[in-house]
Tab-separated table of C-alpha atoms and ligand atoms in Angstrom:
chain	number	residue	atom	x	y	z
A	1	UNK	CA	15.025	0.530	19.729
A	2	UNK	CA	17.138	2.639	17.530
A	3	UNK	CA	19.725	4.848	19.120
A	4	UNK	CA	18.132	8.148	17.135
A	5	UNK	CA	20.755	10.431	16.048
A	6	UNK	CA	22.480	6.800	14.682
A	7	UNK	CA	19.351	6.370	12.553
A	8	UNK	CA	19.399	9.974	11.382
A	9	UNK	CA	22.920	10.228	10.188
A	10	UNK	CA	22.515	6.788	8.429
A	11	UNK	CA	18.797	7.760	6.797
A	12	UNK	CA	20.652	11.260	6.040
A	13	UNK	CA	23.456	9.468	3.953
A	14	UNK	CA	21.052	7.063	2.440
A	15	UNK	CA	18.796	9.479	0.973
A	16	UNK	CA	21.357	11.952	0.028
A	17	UNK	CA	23.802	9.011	-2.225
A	18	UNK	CA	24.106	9.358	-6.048
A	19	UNK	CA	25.039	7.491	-8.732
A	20	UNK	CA	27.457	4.722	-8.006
A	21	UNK	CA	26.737	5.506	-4.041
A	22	UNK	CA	23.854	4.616	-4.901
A	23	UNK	CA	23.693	2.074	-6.855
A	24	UNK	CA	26.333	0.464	-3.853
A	25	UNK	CA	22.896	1.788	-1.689
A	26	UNK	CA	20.509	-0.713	-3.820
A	27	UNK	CA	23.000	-3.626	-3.263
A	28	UNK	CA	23.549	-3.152	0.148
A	29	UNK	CA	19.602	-3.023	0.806
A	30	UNK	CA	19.217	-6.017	-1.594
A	31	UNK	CA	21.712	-8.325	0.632
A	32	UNK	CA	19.609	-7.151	3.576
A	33	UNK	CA	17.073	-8.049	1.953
A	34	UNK	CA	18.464	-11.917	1.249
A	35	UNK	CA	19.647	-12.130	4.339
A	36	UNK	CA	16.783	-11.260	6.655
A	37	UNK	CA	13.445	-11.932	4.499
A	38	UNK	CA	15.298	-14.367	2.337
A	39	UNK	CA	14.548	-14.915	-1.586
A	40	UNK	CA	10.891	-15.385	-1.527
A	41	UNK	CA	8.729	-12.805	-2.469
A	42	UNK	CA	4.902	-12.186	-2.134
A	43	UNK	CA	2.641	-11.281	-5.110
A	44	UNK	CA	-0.254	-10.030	-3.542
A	45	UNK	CA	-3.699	-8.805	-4.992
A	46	UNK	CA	-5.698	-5.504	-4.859
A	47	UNK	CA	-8.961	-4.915	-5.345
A	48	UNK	CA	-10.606	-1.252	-5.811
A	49	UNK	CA	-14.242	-1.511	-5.411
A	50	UNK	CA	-15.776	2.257	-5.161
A	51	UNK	CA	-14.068	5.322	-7.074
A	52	UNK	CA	-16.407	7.119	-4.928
A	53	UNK	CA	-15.001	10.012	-2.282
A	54	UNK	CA	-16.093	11.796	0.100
A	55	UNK	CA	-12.208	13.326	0.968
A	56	UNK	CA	-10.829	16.222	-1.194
A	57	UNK	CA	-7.322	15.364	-0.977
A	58	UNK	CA	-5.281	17.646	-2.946
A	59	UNK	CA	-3.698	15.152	-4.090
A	60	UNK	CA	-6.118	12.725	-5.203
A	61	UNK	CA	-7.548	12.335	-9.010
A	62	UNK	CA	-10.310	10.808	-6.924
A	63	UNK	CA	-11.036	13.769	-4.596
A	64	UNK	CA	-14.818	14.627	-4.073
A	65	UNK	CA	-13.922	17.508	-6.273
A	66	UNK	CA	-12.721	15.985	-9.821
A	67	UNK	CA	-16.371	16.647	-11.444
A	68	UNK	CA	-15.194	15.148	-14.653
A	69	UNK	CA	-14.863	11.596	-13.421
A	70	UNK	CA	-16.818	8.821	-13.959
A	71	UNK	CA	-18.163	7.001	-10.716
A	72	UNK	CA	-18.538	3.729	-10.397
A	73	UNK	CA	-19.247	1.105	-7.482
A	74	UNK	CA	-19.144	-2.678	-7.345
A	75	UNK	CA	-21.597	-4.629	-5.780
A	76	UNK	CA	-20.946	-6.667	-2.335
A	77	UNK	CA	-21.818	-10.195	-4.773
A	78	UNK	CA	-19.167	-8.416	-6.908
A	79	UNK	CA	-16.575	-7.714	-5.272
A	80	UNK	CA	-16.797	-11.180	-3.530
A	81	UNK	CA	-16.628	-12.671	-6.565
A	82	UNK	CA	-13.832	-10.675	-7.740
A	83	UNK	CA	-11.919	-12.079	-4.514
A	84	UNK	CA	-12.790	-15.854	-4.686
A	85	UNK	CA	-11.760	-16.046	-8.547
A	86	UNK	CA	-8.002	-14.395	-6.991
A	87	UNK	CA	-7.837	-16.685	-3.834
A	88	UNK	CA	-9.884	-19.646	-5.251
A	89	UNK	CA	-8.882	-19.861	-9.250
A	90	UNK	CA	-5.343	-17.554	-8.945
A	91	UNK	CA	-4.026	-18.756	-5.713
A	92	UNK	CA	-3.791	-15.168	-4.085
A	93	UNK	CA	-3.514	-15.157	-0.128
A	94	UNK	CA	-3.662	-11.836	0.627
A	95	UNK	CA	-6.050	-9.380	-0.851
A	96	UNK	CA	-6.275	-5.710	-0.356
A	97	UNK	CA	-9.964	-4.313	-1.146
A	98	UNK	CA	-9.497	-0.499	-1.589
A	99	UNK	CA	-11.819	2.647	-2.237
A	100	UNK	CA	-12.341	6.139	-1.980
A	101	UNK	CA	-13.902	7.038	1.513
A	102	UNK	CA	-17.478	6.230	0.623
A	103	UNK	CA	-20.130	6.045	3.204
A	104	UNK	CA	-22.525	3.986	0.382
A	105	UNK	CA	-20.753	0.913	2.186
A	106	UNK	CA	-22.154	1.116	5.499
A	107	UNK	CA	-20.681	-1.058	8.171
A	108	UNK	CA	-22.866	-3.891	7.577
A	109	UNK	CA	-22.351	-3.695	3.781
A	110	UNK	CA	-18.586	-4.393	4.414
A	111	UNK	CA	-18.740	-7.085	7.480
A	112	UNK	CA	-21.061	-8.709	4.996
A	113	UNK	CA	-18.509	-8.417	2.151
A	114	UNK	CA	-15.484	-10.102	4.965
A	115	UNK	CA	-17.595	-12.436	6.148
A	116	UNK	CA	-18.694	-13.648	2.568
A	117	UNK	CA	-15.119	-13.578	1.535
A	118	UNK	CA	-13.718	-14.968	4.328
A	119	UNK	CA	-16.787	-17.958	4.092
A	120	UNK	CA	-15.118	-18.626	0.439
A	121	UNK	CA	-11.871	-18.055	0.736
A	122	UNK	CA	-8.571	-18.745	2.754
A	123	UNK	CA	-6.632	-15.811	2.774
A	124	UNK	CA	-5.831	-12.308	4.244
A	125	UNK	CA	-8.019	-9.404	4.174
A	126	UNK	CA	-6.285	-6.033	3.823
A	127	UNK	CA	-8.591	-2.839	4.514
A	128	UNK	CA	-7.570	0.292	2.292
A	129	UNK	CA	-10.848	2.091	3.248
A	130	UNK	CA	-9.585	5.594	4.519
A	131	UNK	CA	-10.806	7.235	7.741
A	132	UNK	CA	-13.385	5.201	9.601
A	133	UNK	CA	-14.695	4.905	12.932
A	134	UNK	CA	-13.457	2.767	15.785
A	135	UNK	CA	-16.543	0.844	15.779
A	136	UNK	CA	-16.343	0.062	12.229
A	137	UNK	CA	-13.243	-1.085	12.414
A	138	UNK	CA	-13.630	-3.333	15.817
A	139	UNK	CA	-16.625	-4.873	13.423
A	140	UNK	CA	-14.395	-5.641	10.212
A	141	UNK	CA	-11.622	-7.043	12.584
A	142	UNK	CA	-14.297	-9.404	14.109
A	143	UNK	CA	-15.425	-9.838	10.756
A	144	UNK	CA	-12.542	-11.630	9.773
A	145	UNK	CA	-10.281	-8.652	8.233
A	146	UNK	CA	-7.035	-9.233	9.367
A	147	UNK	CA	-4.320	-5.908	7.867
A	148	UNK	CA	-5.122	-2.361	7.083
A	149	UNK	CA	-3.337	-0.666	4.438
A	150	UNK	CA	-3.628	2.839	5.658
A	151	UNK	CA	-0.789	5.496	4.766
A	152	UNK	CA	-0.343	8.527	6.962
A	153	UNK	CA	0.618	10.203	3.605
A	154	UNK	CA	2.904	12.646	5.265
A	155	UNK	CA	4.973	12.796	8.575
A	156	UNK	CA	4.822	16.540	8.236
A	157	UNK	CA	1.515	17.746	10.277
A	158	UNK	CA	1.665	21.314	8.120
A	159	UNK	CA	1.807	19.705	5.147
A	160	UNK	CA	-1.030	16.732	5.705
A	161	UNK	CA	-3.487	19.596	6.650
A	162	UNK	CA	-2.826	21.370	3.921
A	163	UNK	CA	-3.273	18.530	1.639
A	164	UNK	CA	-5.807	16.881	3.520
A	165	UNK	CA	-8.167	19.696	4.284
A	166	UNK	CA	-10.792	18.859	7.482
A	167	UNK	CA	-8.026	16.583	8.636
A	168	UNK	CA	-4.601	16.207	10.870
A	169	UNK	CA	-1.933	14.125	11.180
A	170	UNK	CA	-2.504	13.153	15.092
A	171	UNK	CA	-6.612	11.809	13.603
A	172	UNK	CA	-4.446	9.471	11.174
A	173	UNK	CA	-1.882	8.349	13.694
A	174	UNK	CA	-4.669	8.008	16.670
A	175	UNK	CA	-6.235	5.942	13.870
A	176	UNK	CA	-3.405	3.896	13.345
A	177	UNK	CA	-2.875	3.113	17.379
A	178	UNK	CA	-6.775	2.070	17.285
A	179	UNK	CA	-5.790	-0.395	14.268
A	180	UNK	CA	-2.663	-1.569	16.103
A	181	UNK	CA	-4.864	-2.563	19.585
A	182	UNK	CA	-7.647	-3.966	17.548
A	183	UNK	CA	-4.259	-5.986	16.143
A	184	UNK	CA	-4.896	-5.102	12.724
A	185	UNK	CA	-1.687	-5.739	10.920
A	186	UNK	CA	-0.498	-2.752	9.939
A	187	UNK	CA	0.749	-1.393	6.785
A	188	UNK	CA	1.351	2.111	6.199
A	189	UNK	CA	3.283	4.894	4.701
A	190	UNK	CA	3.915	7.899	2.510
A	191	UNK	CA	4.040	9.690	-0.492
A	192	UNK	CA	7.598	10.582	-2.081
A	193	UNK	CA	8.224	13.940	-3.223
A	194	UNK	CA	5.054	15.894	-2.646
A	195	UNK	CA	4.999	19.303	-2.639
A	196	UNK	CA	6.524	21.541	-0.099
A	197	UNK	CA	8.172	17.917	1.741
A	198	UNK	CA	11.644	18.275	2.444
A	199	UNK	CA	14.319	15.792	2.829
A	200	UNK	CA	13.921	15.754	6.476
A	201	UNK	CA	10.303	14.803	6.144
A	202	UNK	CA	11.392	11.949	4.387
A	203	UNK	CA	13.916	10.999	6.981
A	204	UNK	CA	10.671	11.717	9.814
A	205	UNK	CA	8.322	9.228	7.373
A	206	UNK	CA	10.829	6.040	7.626
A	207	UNK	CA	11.405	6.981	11.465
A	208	UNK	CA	7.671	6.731	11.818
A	209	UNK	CA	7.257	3.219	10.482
A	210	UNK	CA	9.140	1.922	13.570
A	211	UNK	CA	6.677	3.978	16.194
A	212	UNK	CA	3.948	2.603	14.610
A	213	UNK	CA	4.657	-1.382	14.387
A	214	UNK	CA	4.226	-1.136	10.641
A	215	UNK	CA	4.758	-4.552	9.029
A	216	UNK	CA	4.501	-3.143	5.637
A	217	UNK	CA	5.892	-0.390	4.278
A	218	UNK	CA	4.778	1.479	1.467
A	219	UNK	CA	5.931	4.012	-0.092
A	220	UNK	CA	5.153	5.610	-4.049
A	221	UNK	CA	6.333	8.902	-5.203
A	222	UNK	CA	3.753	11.536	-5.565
A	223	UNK	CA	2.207	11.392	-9.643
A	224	UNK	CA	0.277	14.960	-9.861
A	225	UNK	CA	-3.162	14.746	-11.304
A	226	UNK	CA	-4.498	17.014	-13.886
A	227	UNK	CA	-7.770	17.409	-12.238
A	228	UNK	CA	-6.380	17.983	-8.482
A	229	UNK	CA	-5.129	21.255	-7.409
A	230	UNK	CA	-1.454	20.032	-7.598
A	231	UNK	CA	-1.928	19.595	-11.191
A	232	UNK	CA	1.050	21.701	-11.792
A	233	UNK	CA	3.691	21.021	-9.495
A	234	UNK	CA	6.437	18.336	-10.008
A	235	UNK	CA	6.111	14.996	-9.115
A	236	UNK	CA	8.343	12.590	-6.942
A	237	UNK	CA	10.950	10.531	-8.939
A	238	UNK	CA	11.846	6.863	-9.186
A	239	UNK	CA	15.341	7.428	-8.079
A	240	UNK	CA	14.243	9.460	-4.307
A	241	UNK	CA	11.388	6.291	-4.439
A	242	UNK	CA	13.886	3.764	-4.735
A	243	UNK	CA	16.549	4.816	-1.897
A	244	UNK	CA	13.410	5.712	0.735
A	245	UNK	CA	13.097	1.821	-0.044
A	246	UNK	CA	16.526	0.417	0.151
A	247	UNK	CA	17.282	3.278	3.033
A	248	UNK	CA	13.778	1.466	4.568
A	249	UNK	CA	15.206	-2.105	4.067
A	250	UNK	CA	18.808	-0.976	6.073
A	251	UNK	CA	16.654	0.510	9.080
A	252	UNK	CA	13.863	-2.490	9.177
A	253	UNK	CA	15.841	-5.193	8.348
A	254	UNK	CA	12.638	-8.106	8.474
A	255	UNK	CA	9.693	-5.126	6.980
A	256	UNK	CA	7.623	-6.351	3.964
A	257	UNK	CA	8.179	-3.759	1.402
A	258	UNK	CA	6.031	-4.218	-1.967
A	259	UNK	CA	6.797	-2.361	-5.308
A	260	UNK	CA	4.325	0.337	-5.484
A	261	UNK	CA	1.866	0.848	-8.421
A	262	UNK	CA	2.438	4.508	-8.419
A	263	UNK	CA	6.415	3.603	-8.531
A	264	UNK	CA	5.631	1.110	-11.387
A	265	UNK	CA	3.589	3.930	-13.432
A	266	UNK	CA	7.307	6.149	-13.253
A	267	UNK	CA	8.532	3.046	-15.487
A	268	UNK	CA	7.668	-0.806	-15.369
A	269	UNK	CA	11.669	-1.322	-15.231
A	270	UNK	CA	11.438	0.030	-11.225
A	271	UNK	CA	9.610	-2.696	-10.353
A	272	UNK	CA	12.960	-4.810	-11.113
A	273	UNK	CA	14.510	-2.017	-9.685
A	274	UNK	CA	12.677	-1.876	-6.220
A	275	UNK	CA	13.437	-6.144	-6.085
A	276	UNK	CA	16.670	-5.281	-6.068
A	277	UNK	CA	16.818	-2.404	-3.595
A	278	UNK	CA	15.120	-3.622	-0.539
A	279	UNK	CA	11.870	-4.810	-2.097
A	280	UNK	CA	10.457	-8.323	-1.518
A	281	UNK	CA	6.344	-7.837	-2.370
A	282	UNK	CA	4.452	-7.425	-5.344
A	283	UNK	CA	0.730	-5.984	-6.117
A	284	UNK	CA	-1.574	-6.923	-8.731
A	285	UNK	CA	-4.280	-5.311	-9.221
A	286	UNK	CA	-7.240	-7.748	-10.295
A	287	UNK	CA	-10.073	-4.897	-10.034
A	288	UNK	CA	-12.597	-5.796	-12.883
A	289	UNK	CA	-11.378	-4.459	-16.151
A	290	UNK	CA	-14.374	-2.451	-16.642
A	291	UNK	CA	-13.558	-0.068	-13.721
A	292	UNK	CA	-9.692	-0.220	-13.922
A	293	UNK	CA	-9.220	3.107	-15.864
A	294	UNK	CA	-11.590	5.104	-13.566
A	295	UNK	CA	-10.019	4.009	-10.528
A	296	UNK	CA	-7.670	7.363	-11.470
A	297	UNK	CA	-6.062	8.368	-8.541
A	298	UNK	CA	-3.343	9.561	-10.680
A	299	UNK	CA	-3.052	9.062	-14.357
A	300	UNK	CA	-1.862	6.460	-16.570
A	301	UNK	CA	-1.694	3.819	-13.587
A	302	UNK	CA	0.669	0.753	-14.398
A	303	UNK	CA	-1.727	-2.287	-15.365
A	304	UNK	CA	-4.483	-0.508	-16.044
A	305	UNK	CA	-5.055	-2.356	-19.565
A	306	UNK	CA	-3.366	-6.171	-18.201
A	307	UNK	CA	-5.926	-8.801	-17.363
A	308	UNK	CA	-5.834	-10.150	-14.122
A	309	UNK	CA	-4.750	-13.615	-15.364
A	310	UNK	CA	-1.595	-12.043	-17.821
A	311	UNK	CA	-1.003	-9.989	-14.529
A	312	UNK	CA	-0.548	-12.365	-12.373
A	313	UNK	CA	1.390	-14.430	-14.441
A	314	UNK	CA	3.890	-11.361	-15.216
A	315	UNK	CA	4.544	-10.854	-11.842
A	316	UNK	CA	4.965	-14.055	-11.195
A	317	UNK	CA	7.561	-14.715	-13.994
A	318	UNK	CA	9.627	-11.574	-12.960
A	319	UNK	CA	9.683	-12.877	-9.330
A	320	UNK	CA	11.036	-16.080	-10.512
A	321	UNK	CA	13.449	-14.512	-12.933
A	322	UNK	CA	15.635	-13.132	-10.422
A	323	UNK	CA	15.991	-16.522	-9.272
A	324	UNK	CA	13.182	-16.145	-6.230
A	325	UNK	CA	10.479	-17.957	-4.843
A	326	UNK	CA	6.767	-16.923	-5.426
A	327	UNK	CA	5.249	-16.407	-2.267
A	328	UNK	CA	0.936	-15.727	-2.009
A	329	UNK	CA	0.878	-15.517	1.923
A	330	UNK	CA	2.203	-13.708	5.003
A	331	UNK	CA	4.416	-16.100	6.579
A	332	UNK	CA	4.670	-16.699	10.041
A	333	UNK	CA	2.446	-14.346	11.378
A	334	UNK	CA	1.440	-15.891	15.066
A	335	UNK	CA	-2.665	-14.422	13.931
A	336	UNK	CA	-2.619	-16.240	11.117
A	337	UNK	CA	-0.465	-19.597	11.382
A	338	UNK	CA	-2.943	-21.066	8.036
A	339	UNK	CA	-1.653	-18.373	6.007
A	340	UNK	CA	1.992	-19.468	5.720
A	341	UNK	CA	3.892	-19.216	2.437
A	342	UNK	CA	2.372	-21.116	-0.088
A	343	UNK	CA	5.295	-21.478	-2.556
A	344	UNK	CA	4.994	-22.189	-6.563
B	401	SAH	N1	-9.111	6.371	0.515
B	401	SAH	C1	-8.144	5.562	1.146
B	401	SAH	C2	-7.472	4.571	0.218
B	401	SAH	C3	-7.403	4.915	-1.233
B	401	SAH	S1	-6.186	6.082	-1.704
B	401	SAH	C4	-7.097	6.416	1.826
B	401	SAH	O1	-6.938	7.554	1.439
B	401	SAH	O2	-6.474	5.919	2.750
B	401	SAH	C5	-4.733	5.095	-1.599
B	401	SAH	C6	-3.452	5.864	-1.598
B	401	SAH	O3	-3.240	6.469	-2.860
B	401	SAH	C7	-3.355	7.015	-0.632
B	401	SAH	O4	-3.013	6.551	0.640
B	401	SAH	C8	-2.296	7.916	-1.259
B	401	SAH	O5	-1.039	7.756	-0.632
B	401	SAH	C9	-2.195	7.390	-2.692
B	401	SAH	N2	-2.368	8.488	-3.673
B	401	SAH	C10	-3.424	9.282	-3.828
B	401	SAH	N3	-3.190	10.201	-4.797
B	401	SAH	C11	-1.936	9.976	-5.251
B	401	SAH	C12	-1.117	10.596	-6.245
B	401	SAH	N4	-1.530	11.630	-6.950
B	401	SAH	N5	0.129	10.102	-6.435
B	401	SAH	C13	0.555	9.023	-5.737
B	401	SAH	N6	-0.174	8.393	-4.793
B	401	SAH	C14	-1.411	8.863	-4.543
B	402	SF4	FE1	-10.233	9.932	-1.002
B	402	SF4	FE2	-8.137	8.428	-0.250
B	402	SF4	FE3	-8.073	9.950	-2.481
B	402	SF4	FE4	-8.044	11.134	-0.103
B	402	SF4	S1	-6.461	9.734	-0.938
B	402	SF4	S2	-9.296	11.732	-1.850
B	402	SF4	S3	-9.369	9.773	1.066
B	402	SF4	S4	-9.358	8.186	-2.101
């Protein structure tokens, strides 16, 4: 346990550094990074299967409210498909399978869908499915899903009701204690630089990892939507992205931390950038390029034109020219000793 006025003085002088502080920041959180997760680094895959929401997120270019947006859904045959071409032809190990909070896929619909995939493929099934109950997600876990990927978008319980209207913070975080007992694997998170979140909020968001056993953390800055109500309000930068990551890396010294897409989509140069600041995970996202562009959450998402094939194979060449090892898996993870490292 962290002594916890230590942690806030040191997250306070992380998140406050500039320019060559820093940049001496980003080093420091890269030798953590080399010296307690080591020089391999994960490329993992992400699947969005439904652009379909119930939620009105304020925040969301996928809200129940954006009228203007084409819907789309992929079929359970689909999206198993989609996953046994990563895992089976690609060599992906872990998968996320992500949509909008859409009651379409019933609980059967989705055990199916693990099941199936897990049937086909050896690998690790990541839930990004919102707010579900705890039946449904005692099912999924039986089913064979192993990780959730489920932010709580905001340590600040003002600010996630007024974002997430119908909703509170203590739902998400009893949500999240569920997940941990049903011994999902957790990953989870926040949004940088939303509106109305002060610095202190940031500091509260990387405190929260550690409360909540996260083994991933992820964190994008906010990208405001033209179609959301926050369509006019600034977004969060690369910079304040990149030291909640290395100031992340210095408090969790062993935490997976991928590259965000929405980080990517401030520049395709952060994703160097986050390597070498703490971050030691990359996403792909291999959903079928006919449904890439509407899966809008914000706009202009990194990869939305890049086949899944010249994807992968971009990641993987960036990974490997920063002299690391390629990494599909989880690593020793006692729940899952057949998903260790497979290195290439
Ligand atoms: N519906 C699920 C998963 C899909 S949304 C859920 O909400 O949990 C996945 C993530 O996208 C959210 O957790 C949120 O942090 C992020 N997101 C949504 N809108 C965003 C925006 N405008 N900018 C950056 N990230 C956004
Ligand atoms: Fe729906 Fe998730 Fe977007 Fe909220 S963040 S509107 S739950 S897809």
């Amino acid at each position: 346990m962290f002594c916890e006025d230590a942690l806030g003085m040191s997250l306070a002088s992380s998140l406050l550094v500039e320019g060559e502080e820093a940049e001496q920041l980003f080093r420091n959180a890269d030798k953590s990074r080399k010296e307690n997760v080591g020089d391999t680094t994960c490329v993992h895959g992400i699947i969005e299967f439904s652009n379909h929401c119930a939620k009105n997120c304020s925040y969301c270019g996928i809200s129940s409210s954006n009228c203007t947006l084409p819907r789309y859904r992929m079929s359970p045959a689909e999206i198993v498909d989609a996953a046994d071409y990563a895992v089976n032809k690609l060599g992906y190990k872990m998968i996320v399978l992500q949509s909008g909070e859409d009651p379409h896929y019933t609980t059967e619909m989705l055990e199916g869908i693990v099941k199936k995939i897990k049937e086909k493929c050896k690998l690790l099934v990541f839930l990004s499915i919102g707010d579900r109950d705890y039946e449904t997600y005692s099912r999924l876990r039986k089913a064979g899903a192993g990780g959730v990927l489920y932010r709580f978008e905001t340590s600040n319980g003002l600010l996630f009701k007024k974002l997430r209207p119908g909703t509170s913070l203590q739902t998400r975080l009893t949500h999240l204690k569920w997940m941990r007992e049903l011994e999902y694997m957790i990953a989870t998170g926040s949004m940088v630089g939303l509106p109305g979140q002060t610095f202190e909020d940031l500091m509260g968001d990387i405190k929260l990892l550690g409360r909540l056993e996260a083994k991933m953390a992820t964190f994008g800055p906010f990208i405001p939507h033209p179609a959301t109500p926050l369509a006019g309000n600034a977004g969060g930068t690369a910079e304040m992205a990149l030291k909640v990551i290395a100031a992340t890396r210095m408090i969790y010294p062993k935490m997976r931390i991928p590259v965000t897409t929405a980080l990517e989509t401030l520049g395709g140069e952060n994703r160097k950038k986050a390597l070498k600041a703490g971050a030691n995970a990359l996403m792909v996202n291999l959903t079928p390029m006919k449904h890439r562009e509407n899966y809008q959450i914000y706009p202009n998402k990194f990869g939305s034109k890049d086949d899944v094939v010249a994807a992968s194979d971009s990641a993987i060449a960036l990974v490997r020219s920063l002299g690391r090892r390629v990494c599909r898996g989880w690593g020793p993870w006692s729940a899952a000793p057949e998903l260790a490292p497979i290195c290439r």
